[in-house]
mmCIF file of C-alpha atoms and ligand atoms in Angstrom:
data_model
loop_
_atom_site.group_PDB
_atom_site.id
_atom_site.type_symbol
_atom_site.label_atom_id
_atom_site.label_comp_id
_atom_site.label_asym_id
_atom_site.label_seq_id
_atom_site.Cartn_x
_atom_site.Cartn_y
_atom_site.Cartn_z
ATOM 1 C CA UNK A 1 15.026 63.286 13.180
ATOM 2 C CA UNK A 2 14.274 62.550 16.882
ATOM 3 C CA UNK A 3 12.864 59.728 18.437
ATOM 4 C CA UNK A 4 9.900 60.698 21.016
ATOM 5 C CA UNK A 5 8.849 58.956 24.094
ATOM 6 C CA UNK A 6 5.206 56.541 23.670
ATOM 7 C CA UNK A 7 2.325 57.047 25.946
ATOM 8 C CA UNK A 8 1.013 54.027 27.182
ATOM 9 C CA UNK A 9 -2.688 53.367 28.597
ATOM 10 C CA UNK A 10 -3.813 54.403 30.768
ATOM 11 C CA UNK A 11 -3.692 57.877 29.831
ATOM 12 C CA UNK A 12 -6.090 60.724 28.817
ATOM 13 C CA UNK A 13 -4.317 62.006 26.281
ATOM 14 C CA UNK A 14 -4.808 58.569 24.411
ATOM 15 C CA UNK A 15 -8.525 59.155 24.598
ATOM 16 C CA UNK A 16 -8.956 62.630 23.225
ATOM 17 C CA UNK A 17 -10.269 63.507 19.745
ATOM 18 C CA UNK A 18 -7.648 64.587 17.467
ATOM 19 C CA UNK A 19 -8.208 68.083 15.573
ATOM 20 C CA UNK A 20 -7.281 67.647 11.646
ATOM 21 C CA UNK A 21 -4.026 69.311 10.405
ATOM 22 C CA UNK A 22 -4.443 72.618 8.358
ATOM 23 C CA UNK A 23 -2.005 72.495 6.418
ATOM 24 C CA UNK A 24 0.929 69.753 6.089
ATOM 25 C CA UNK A 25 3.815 72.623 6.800
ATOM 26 C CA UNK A 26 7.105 72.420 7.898
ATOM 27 C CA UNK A 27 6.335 71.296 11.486
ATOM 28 C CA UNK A 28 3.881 68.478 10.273
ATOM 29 C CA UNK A 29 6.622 66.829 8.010
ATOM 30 C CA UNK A 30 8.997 67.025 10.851
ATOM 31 C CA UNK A 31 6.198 65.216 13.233
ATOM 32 C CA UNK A 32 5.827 62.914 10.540
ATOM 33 C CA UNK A 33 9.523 62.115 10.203
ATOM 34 C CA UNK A 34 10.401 62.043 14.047
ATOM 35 C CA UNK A 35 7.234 59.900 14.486
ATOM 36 C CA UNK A 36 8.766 57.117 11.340
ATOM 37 C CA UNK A 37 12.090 57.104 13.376
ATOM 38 C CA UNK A 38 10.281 56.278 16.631
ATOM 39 C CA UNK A 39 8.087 53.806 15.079
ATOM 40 C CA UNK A 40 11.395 51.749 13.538
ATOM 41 C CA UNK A 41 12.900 51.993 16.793
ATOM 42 C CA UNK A 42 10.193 50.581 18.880
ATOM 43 C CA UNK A 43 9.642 48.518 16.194
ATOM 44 C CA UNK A 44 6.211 48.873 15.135
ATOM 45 C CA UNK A 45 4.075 48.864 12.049
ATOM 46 C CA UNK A 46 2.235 51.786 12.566
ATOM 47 C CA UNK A 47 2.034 55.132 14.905
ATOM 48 C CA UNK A 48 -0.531 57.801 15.846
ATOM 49 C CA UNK A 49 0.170 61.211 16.933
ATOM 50 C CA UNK A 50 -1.813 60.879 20.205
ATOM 51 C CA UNK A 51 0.675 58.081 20.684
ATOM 52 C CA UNK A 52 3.456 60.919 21.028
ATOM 53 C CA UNK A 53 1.366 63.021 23.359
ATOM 54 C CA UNK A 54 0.551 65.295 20.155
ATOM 55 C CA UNK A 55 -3.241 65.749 19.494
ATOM 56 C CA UNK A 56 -3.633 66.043 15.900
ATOM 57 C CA UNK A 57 -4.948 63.786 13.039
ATOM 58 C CA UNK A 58 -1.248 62.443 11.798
ATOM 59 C CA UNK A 59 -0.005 58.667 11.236
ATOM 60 C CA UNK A 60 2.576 56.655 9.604
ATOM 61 C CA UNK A 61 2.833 53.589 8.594
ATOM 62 C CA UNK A 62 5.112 50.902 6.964
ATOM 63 C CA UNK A 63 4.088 47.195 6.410
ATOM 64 C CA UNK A 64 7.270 46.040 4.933
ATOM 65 C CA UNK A 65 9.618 43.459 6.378
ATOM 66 C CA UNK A 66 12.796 43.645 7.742
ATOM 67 C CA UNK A 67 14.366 42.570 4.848
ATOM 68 C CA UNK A 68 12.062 44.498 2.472
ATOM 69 C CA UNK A 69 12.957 47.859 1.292
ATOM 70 C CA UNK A 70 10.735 50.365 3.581
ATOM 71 C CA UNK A 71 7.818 51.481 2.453
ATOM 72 C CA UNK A 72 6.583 54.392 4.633
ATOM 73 C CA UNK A 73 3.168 56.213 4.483
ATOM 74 C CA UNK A 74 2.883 59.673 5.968
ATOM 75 C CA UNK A 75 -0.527 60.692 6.595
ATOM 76 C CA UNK A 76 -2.756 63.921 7.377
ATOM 77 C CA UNK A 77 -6.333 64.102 8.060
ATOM 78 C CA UNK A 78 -6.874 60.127 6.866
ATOM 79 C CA UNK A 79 -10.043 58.898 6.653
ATOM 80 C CA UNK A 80 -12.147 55.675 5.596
ATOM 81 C CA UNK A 81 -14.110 56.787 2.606
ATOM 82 C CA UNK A 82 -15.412 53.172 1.806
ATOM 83 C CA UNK A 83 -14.805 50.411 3.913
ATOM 84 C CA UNK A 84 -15.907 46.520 2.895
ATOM 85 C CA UNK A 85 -19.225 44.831 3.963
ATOM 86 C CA UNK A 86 -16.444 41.303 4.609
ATOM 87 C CA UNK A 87 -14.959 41.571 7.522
ATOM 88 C CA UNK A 88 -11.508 39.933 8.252
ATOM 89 C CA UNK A 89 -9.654 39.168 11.652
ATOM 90 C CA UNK A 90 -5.953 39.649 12.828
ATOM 91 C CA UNK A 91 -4.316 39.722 15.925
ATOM 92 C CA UNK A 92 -3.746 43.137 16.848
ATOM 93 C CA UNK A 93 -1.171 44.306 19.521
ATOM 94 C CA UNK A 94 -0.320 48.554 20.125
ATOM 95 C CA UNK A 95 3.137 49.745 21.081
ATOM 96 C CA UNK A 96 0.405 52.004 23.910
ATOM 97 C CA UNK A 97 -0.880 48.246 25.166
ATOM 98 C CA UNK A 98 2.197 46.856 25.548
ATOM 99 C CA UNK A 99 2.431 42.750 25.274
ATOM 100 C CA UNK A 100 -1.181 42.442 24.876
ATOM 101 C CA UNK A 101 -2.050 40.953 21.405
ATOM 102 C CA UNK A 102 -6.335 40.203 20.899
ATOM 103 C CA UNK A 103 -7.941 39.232 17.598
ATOM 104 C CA UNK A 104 -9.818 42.003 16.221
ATOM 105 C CA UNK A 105 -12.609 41.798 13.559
ATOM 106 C CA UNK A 106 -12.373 45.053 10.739
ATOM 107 C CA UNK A 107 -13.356 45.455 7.090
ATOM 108 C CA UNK A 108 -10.790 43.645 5.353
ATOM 109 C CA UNK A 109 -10.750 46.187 2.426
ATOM 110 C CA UNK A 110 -10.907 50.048 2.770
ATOM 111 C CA UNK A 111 -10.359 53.503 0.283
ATOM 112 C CA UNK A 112 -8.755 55.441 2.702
ATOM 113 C CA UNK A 113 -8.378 59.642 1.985
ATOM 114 C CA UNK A 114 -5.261 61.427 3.304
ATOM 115 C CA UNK A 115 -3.053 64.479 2.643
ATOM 116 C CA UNK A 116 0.659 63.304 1.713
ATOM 117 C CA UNK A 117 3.537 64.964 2.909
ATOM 118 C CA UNK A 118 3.177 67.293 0.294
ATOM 119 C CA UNK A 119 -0.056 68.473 1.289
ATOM 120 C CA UNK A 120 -1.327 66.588 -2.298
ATOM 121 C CA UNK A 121 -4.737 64.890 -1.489
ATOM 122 C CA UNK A 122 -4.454 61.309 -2.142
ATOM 123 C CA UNK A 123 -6.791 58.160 -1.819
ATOM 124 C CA UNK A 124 -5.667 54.004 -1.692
ATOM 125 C CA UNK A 125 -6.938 51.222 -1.891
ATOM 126 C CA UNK A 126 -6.314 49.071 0.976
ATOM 127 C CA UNK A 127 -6.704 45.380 1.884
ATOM 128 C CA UNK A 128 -5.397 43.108 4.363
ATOM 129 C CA UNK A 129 -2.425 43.769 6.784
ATOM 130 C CA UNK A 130 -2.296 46.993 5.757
ATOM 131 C CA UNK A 131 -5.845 47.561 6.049
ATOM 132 C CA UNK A 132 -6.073 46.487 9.245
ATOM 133 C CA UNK A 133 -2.968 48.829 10.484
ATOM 134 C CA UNK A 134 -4.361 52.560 9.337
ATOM 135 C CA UNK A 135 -7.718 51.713 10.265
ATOM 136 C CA UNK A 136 -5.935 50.720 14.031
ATOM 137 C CA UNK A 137 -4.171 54.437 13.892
ATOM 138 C CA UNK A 138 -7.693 56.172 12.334
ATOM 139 C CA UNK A 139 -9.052 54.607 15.831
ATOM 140 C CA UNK A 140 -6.041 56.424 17.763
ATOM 141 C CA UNK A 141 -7.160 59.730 16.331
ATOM 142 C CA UNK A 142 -10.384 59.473 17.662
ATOM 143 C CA UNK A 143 -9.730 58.112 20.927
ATOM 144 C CA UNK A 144 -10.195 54.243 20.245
ATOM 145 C CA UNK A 145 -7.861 51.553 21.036
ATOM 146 C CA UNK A 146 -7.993 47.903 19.683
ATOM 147 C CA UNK A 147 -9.438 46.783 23.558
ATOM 148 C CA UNK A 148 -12.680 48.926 22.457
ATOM 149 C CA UNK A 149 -13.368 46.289 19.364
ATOM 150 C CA UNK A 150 -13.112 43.547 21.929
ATOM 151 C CA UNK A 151 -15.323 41.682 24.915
ATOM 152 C CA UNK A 152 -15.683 43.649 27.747
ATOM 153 C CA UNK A 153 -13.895 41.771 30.279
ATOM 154 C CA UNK A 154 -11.148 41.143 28.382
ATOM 155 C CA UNK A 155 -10.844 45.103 27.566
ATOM 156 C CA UNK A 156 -11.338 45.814 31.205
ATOM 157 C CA UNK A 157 -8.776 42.683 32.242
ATOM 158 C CA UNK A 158 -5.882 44.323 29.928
ATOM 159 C CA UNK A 159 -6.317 47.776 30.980
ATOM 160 C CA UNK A 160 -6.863 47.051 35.069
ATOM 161 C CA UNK A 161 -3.293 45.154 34.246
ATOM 162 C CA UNK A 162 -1.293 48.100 32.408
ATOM 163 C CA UNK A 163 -3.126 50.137 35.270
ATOM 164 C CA UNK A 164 -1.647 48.373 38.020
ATOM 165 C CA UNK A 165 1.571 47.762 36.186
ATOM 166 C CA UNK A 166 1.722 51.770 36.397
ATOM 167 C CA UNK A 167 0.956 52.110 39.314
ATOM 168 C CA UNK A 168 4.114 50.112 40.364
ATOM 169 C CA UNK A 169 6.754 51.489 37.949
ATOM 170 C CA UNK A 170 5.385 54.981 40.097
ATOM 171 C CA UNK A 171 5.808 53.465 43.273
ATOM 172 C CA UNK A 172 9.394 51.904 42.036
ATOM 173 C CA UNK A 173 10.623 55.697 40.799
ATOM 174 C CA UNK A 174 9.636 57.314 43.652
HETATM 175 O O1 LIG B 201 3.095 47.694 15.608
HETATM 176 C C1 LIG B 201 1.874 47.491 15.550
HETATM 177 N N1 LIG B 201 1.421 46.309 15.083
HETATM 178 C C2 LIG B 201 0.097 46.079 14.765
HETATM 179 C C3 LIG B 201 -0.287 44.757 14.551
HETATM 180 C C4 LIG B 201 -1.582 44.464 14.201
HETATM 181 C C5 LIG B 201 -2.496 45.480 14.063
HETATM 182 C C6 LIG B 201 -2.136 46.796 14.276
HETATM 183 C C7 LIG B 201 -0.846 47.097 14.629
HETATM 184 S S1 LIG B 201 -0.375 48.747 14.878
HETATM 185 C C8 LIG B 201 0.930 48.539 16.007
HETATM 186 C C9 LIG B 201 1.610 49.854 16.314
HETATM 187 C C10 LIG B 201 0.622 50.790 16.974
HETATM 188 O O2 LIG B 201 0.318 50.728 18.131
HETATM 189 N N2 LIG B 201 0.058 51.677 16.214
HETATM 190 O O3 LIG B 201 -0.863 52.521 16.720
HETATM 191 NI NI1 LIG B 202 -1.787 51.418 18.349
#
């Protein structure tokens, strides 16, 4: 397994549409792995493959504690099938937004349909934290970041600040 570098906003590549997987081969199951490892490591509770710089429709995700036993989902091709008319809201944050947590409004439960890491079609249940969480990484796949389900000036004040923050980590390598 390798650990892979995360994009942060702003970026394009974090705003592209993702293309859906084929078929979950070899090379999918190794994305899937490398992107679990990087996820621990960073830590997080989720990850997108646009996150990675790789622009297909693949996430993970584990909910559990520290001191739980890990519980990982490994995802192709997800989607919300059904989605709640009650809405709930958390405080999201994104290892691509870094230090910027906002409350975000979502369907608090959804049936979400994915390909495993078999390639075996599969569909959950969802409801609260980890509701919230693939519905966050669907978002990545299409482009969307938790600032788009927020006001407008505070979207704009958050990315004008990882913007400039950028721009001086450039000015500080070079
Ligand atoms: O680690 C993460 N925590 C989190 C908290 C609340 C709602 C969503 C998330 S996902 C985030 C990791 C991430 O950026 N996934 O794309
Ligand atoms: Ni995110």
């Amino acid at each position: 397994m390798a650990k892979l570098p995360i994009i942060t906003a702003p970026d394009p590549r974090l705003r592209r549409k993702c293309a859906p997987v084929e078929a979950v081969d070899k090379t999918v199951r190794r994305l899937m792995d490398d992107m679990l490892e990087t996820m621990y490591a960073a830590p997080g509770i989720g990850l997108a493959a646009p996150q990675v710089g790789i622009a297909r429709r693949v996430v993970v995700v584990d909910i559990a504690r520290e001191d739980e036993e890990r519980a990982p989902y490994r995802m192709a091709n997800p989607e919300v099938v059904e989605a709640s008319d009650t809405l709930a809201e958390y405080e999201e944050g994104c290892l691509s937004l870094p230090q910027y947590y906002e409350e975000v409004m979502r369907p608090d439960r959804a049936r979400i349909r994915y390909l495993d890491e078999t390639g075996e079609p599969r569909e959950v249940e969802v409801e609260g934290m980890l509701a919230t969480c693939i519905q966050h990484e669907i978002d990545h796949l299409d482009g969307i970041l938790f600032v788009d389900h927020i006001s407008k000036l505070k979207r704009d004040m958050i990315l004008r600040k990882l913007a400039k923050a950028k721009r001086a980590e450039a000015m500080a390598g070079a």
